[in-house]
Amino acid sequence: MSSDDSIHGIIFDMDGVLCDSEPFIREAARRMFRTSHGVDIPPQAFTPYVGTGEDRFLGGPAADHGITIRLPQDKDETYRLYLDCIRGQLQPLDGVLTCVSQARAAGLRLAVASAADRIKVDGNLREIGLDPACFDIVISGDDVQAKKPDPAAFLLAAQHLGLPPEACLVVEDAVNGVIAGIRAGATVLGLTTSFPATTLHDAG
């Protein structure tokens, strides 16, 4: 965007932006693989698949370790474990509640666009104390077929906000999300909650 343009909407990713749920979903996935497949997958095996949705988050490490994943059973079990893990534990990241409140008060249009399934998005918002009504639209991985780095989620969010992508600020923490935001044509703000700044810069 040029300096003459202005931002009229903010599209937030969920994980690593509104809350830090990655340790919880990673632990839930590792528990699932141990109990359902008898394999102990190291935490770092999930890193390349952060921000791509749970099918890929589980399927990628499974393929890398020679495991035939069973969907939707394995994902359902992972979510069961995840919702138990976050109960009373998941917190909003510092400044999130104030940021959302002030952005709303300033008249900005607000959206969430996450690659995660609806059950996880709803569980996260509930735990961190953000009413979905705070946002004009909440997009989950259930709403788009193509997942990040495809820009579909951000394009759909902008459409629901009634704004061109160029008038939106995408807030992301994952490489795949940064790439998706750029491909959508939005301005992208990268947070270093999951990846270092140099990695996000390398993504564009």
mmCIF file of C-alpha atoms in Angstrom:
data_model
loop_
_atom_site.group_PDB
_atom_site.id
_atom_site.type_symbol
_atom_site.label_atom_id
_atom_site.label_comp_id
_atom_site.label_asym_id
_atom_site.label_seq_id
_atom_site.Cartn_x
_atom_site.Cartn_y
_atom_site.Cartn_z
ATOM 1 C CA MET A 1 0.000 0.000 0.000
ATOM 2 C CA SER A 2 1.125 3.548 -0.634
ATOM 3 C CA SER A 3 1.460 6.084 2.145
ATOM 4 C CA ASP A 4 -1.713 7.790 0.885
ATOM 5 C CA ASP A 5 -3.807 4.757 1.597
ATOM 6 C CA SER A 6 -5.377 4.114 4.974
ATOM 7 C CA ILE A 7 -6.339 1.045 6.951
ATOM 8 C CA HIS A 8 -10.064 0.583 7.545
ATOM 9 C CA GLY A 9 -10.039 -2.990 8.830
ATOM 10 C CA ILE A 10 -7.880 -5.362 10.838
ATOM 11 C CA ILE A 11 -7.862 -9.101 10.204
ATOM 12 C CA PHE A 12 -6.371 -11.032 13.109
ATOM 13 C CA ASP A 13 -4.992 -14.516 12.901
ATOM 14 C CA MET A 14 -5.841 -16.497 16.021
ATOM 15 C CA ASP A 15 -2.963 -18.658 17.210
ATOM 16 C CA GLY A 16 0.117 -16.666 18.122
ATOM 17 C CA VAL A 17 -1.743 -13.371 17.628
ATOM 18 C CA LEU A 18 -4.733 -13.281 19.967
ATOM 19 C CA CYS A 19 -3.396 -16.063 22.183
ATOM 20 C CA ASP A 20 -0.456 -18.441 22.342
ATOM 21 C CA SER A 21 -2.178 -21.757 21.861
ATOM 22 C CA GLU A 22 0.658 -23.455 19.991
ATOM 23 C CA PRO A 23 2.161 -25.157 23.087
ATOM 24 C CA PHE A 24 -1.281 -26.553 23.952
ATOM 25 C CA ILE A 25 -2.158 -27.907 20.486
ATOM 26 C CA ARG A 26 1.365 -29.290 20.130
ATOM 27 C CA GLU A 27 1.049 -31.134 23.442
ATOM 28 C CA ALA A 28 -2.445 -32.388 22.559
ATOM 29 C CA ALA A 29 -1.156 -33.673 19.214
ATOM 30 C CA ARG A 30 1.827 -35.386 20.834
ATOM 31 C CA ARG A 31 -0.483 -37.079 23.352
ATOM 32 C CA MET A 32 -2.750 -38.235 20.532
ATOM 33 C CA PHE A 33 0.155 -39.727 18.570
ATOM 34 C CA ARG A 34 1.468 -41.490 21.679
ATOM 35 C CA THR A 35 -1.873 -43.018 22.669
ATOM 36 C CA SER A 36 -3.324 -43.674 19.199
ATOM 37 C CA HIS A 37 -0.185 -44.611 17.244
ATOM 38 C CA GLY A 38 2.425 -45.440 19.882
ATOM 39 C CA VAL A 39 4.872 -42.886 18.488
ATOM 40 C CA ASP A 40 6.566 -40.067 20.420
ATOM 41 C CA ILE A 41 6.875 -37.162 17.976
ATOM 42 C CA PRO A 42 9.275 -34.378 19.053
ATOM 43 C CA PRO A 43 7.810 -30.879 19.490
ATOM 44 C CA GLN A 44 9.936 -29.350 16.730
ATOM 45 C CA ALA A 45 8.407 -31.710 14.152
ATOM 46 C CA PHE A 46 5.264 -29.561 14.138
ATOM 47 C CA THR A 47 6.999 -26.221 13.491
ATOM 48 C CA PRO A 48 6.913 -26.313 9.645
ATOM 49 C CA TYR A 49 3.158 -26.839 9.770
ATOM 50 C CA VAL A 50 2.217 -23.994 12.112
ATOM 51 C CA GLY A 51 -0.596 -21.898 10.681
ATOM 52 C CA THR A 52 -1.689 -24.382 8.018
ATOM 53 C CA GLY A 53 -4.751 -25.836 9.767
ATOM 54 C CA GLU A 54 -5.025 -28.959 11.873
ATOM 55 C CA ASP A 55 -5.266 -31.438 8.980
ATOM 56 C CA ARG A 56 -1.801 -30.394 7.864
ATOM 57 C CA PHE A 57 -0.545 -29.733 11.409
ATOM 58 C CA LEU A 58 -1.219 -33.387 12.206
ATOM 59 C CA GLY A 59 -0.765 -34.877 8.750
ATOM 60 C CA GLY A 60 2.642 -33.347 8.067
ATOM 61 C CA PRO A 61 4.452 -34.780 11.103
ATOM 62 C CA ALA A 62 2.577 -38.057 10.634
ATOM 63 C CA ALA A 63 3.871 -38.417 7.067
ATOM 64 C CA ASP A 64 7.367 -37.367 8.147
ATOM 65 C CA HIS A 65 7.360 -40.185 10.735
ATOM 66 C CA GLY A 66 5.778 -42.856 8.542
ATOM 67 C CA ILE A 67 2.409 -42.756 10.321
ATOM 68 C CA THR A 68 -0.861 -43.266 8.470
ATOM 69 C CA ILE A 69 -3.099 -40.667 10.045
ATOM 70 C CA ARG A 70 -6.786 -41.419 10.527
ATOM 71 C CA LEU A 71 -9.027 -38.448 9.820
ATOM 72 C CA PRO A 72 -11.287 -37.297 11.283
ATOM 73 C CA GLN A 73 -10.778 -39.630 14.271
ATOM 74 C CA ASP A 74 -7.245 -38.494 15.124
ATOM 75 C CA LYS A 75 -8.177 -34.836 14.764
ATOM 76 C CA ASP A 76 -11.289 -35.255 16.906
ATOM 77 C CA GLU A 77 -9.188 -36.876 19.637
ATOM 78 C CA THR A 78 -6.600 -34.105 19.388
ATOM 79 C CA TYR A 79 -9.301 -31.472 19.844
ATOM 80 C CA ARG A 80 -10.735 -33.348 22.817
ATOM 81 C CA LEU A 81 -7.332 -33.310 24.458
ATOM 82 C CA TYR A 82 -6.724 -29.703 23.420
ATOM 83 C CA LEU A 83 -9.930 -28.321 24.904
ATOM 84 C CA ASP A 84 -9.067 -30.094 28.145
ATOM 85 C CA CYS A 85 -5.522 -28.656 28.084
ATOM 86 C CA ILE A 86 -6.604 -25.026 27.628
ATOM 87 C CA ARG A 87 -9.424 -25.017 30.192
ATOM 88 C CA GLY A 88 -8.527 -22.299 32.702
ATOM 89 C CA GLN A 89 -5.007 -22.062 31.243
ATOM 90 C CA LEU A 90 -5.155 -20.217 27.910
ATOM 91 C CA GLN A 91 -4.728 -16.456 28.246
ATOM 92 C CA PRO A 92 -4.913 -13.606 25.735
ATOM 93 C CA LEU A 93 -1.550 -12.248 24.699
ATOM 94 C CA ASP A 94 -0.528 -8.991 26.343
ATOM 95 C CA GLY A 95 -2.450 -6.027 24.974
ATOM 96 C CA VAL A 96 -4.918 -8.041 22.913
ATOM 97 C CA LEU A 97 -8.091 -7.107 24.790
ATOM 98 C CA THR A 98 -7.112 -3.429 24.831
ATOM 99 C CA CYS A 99 -6.153 -3.493 21.139
ATOM 100 C CA VAL A 100 -9.465 -5.028 20.071
ATOM 101 C CA SER A 101 -11.438 -2.617 22.253
ATOM 102 C CA GLN A 102 -9.589 0.463 21.009
ATOM 103 C CA ALA A 103 -9.755 -0.615 17.371
ATOM 104 C CA ARG A 104 -13.500 -1.101 17.682
ATOM 105 C CA ALA A 105 -13.880 2.278 19.380
ATOM 106 C CA ALA A 106 -11.900 3.868 16.529
ATOM 107 C CA GLY A 107 -14.457 2.567 14.041
ATOM 108 C CA LEU A 108 -12.264 -0.037 12.381
ATOM 109 C CA ARG A 109 -13.847 -3.160 10.948
ATOM 110 C CA LEU A 110 -12.507 -6.278 12.690
ATOM 111 C CA ALA A 111 -12.209 -9.916 11.691
ATOM 112 C CA VAL A 112 -10.576 -13.136 12.783
ATOM 113 C CA ALA A 113 -9.251 -15.380 10.014
ATOM 114 C CA SER A 114 -7.767 -18.603 11.345
ATOM 115 C CA ALA A 115 -6.739 -21.803 9.600
ATOM 116 C CA ALA A 116 -7.904 -23.733 12.668
ATOM 117 C CA ASP A 117 -11.227 -25.568 12.714
ATOM 118 C CA ARG A 118 -14.262 -23.844 14.223
ATOM 119 C CA ILE A 119 -14.196 -25.956 17.386
ATOM 120 C CA LYS A 120 -10.700 -24.683 18.204
ATOM 121 C CA VAL A 121 -11.430 -21.058 17.257
ATOM 122 C CA ASP A 122 -14.561 -20.982 19.417
ATOM 123 C CA GLY A 123 -12.749 -22.679 22.310
ATOM 124 C CA ASN A 124 -9.894 -20.177 22.154
ATOM 125 C CA LEU A 125 -12.149 -17.117 22.048
ATOM 126 C CA ARG A 126 -14.149 -18.471 24.965
ATOM 127 C CA GLU A 127 -11.071 -19.125 27.091
ATOM 128 C CA ILE A 128 -9.425 -15.748 26.456
ATOM 129 C CA GLY A 129 -12.641 -13.828 27.129
ATOM 130 C CA LEU A 130 -13.306 -12.429 23.657
ATOM 131 C CA ASP A 131 -16.939 -12.562 22.577
ATOM 132 C CA PRO A 132 -17.170 -13.399 18.845
ATOM 133 C CA ALA A 133 -19.516 -10.399 18.675
ATOM 134 C CA CYS A 134 -16.413 -8.219 19.145
ATOM 135 C CA PHE A 135 -15.642 -8.998 15.502
ATOM 136 C CA ASP A 136 -17.616 -8.319 12.357
ATOM 137 C CA ILE A 137 -16.790 -11.805 11.099
ATOM 138 C CA VAL A 138 -14.921 -14.859 12.397
ATOM 139 C CA ILE A 139 -13.486 -17.091 9.668
ATOM 140 C CA SER A 140 -12.230 -20.577 10.539
ATOM 141 C CA GLY A 141 -10.623 -23.323 8.522
ATOM 142 C CA ASP A 142 -14.091 -24.807 8.060
ATOM 143 C CA ASP A 143 -15.052 -21.818 5.903
ATOM 144 C CA VAL A 144 -12.382 -22.155 3.191
ATOM 145 C CA GLN A 145 -11.097 -25.140 1.277
ATOM 146 C CA ALA A 146 -7.623 -23.772 0.576
ATOM 147 C CA LYS A 147 -5.566 -23.121 3.698
ATOM 148 C CA LYS A 148 -2.710 -20.673 4.316
ATOM 149 C CA PRO A 149 -0.377 -19.856 2.561
ATOM 150 C CA ASP A 150 -3.317 -19.603 0.171
ATOM 151 C CA PRO A 151 -4.958 -16.185 0.735
ATOM 152 C CA ALA A 152 -8.547 -17.518 0.675
ATOM 153 C CA ALA A 153 -9.261 -16.909 4.388
ATOM 154 C CA PHE A 154 -8.064 -13.310 4.268
ATOM 155 C CA LEU A 155 -9.887 -12.596 1.027
ATOM 156 C CA LEU A 156 -13.101 -13.997 2.494
ATOM 157 C CA ALA A 157 -12.663 -11.949 5.666
ATOM 158 C CA ALA A 158 -12.117 -8.747 3.680
ATOM 159 C CA GLN A 159 -15.191 -9.528 1.603
ATOM 160 C CA HIS A 160 -17.313 -9.895 4.741
ATOM 161 C CA LEU A 161 -15.878 -6.647 6.092
ATOM 162 C CA GLY A 162 -16.968 -4.927 2.900
ATOM 163 C CA LEU A 163 -13.406 -3.780 2.241
ATOM 164 C CA PRO A 164 -10.800 -4.370 -0.462
ATOM 165 C CA PRO A 165 -7.845 -6.356 0.896
ATOM 166 C CA GLU A 166 -5.641 -3.318 0.297
ATOM 167 C CA ALA A 167 -7.596 -1.469 3.004
ATOM 168 C CA CYS A 168 -6.938 -4.206 5.578
ATOM 169 C CA LEU A 169 -4.122 -4.849 8.000
ATOM 170 C CA VAL A 170 -3.448 -8.555 8.495
ATOM 171 C CA VAL A 171 -1.852 -9.432 11.842
ATOM 172 C CA GLU A 172 0.042 -12.729 11.665
ATOM 173 C CA ASP A 173 2.723 -14.667 13.479
ATOM 174 C CA ALA A 174 3.378 -17.592 11.132
ATOM 175 C CA VAL A 175 5.351 -17.721 7.900
ATOM 176 C CA ASN A 176 2.437 -19.313 6.047
ATOM 177 C CA GLY A 177 0.122 -16.592 7.327
ATOM 178 C CA VAL A 178 2.473 -13.785 6.308
ATOM 179 C CA ILE A 179 2.695 -15.236 2.805
ATOM 180 C CA ALA A 180 -1.109 -15.547 2.664
ATOM 181 C CA GLY A 181 -1.591 -11.945 3.744
ATOM 182 C CA ILE A 182 0.829 -10.676 1.126
ATOM 183 C CA ARG A 183 -0.823 -12.789 -1.570
ATOM 184 C CA ALA A 184 -4.181 -11.324 -0.543
ATOM 185 C CA GLY A 185 -2.821 -7.836 -1.199
ATOM 186 C CA ALA A 186 -3.106 -6.650 2.403
ATOM 187 C CA THR A 187 -0.567 -4.869 4.559
ATOM 188 C CA VAL A 188 0.909 -7.456 6.934
ATOM 189 C CA LEU A 189 2.093 -6.945 10.501
ATOM 190 C CA GLY A 190 4.241 -9.849 11.655
ATOM 191 C CA LEU A 191 4.396 -10.688 15.364
ATOM 192 C CA THR A 192 7.424 -12.574 16.669
ATOM 193 C CA THR A 193 5.489 -14.851 19.021
ATOM 194 C CA SER A 194 6.217 -17.994 16.968
ATOM 195 C CA PHE A 195 9.034 -17.124 14.547
ATOM 196 C CA PRO A 196 11.945 -14.642 14.700
ATOM 197 C CA ALA A 197 11.692 -11.370 12.823
ATOM 198 C CA THR A 198 14.303 -12.439 10.259
ATOM 199 C CA THR A 199 12.212 -15.480 9.314
ATOM 200 C CA LEU A 200 9.083 -13.373 8.869
ATOM 201 C CA HIS A 201 11.007 -10.796 6.806
ATOM 202 C CA ASP A 202 12.293 -13.605 4.591
ATOM 203 C CA ALA A 203 8.679 -14.593 3.986
ATOM 204 C CA GLY A 204 8.018 -11.139 2.555
#
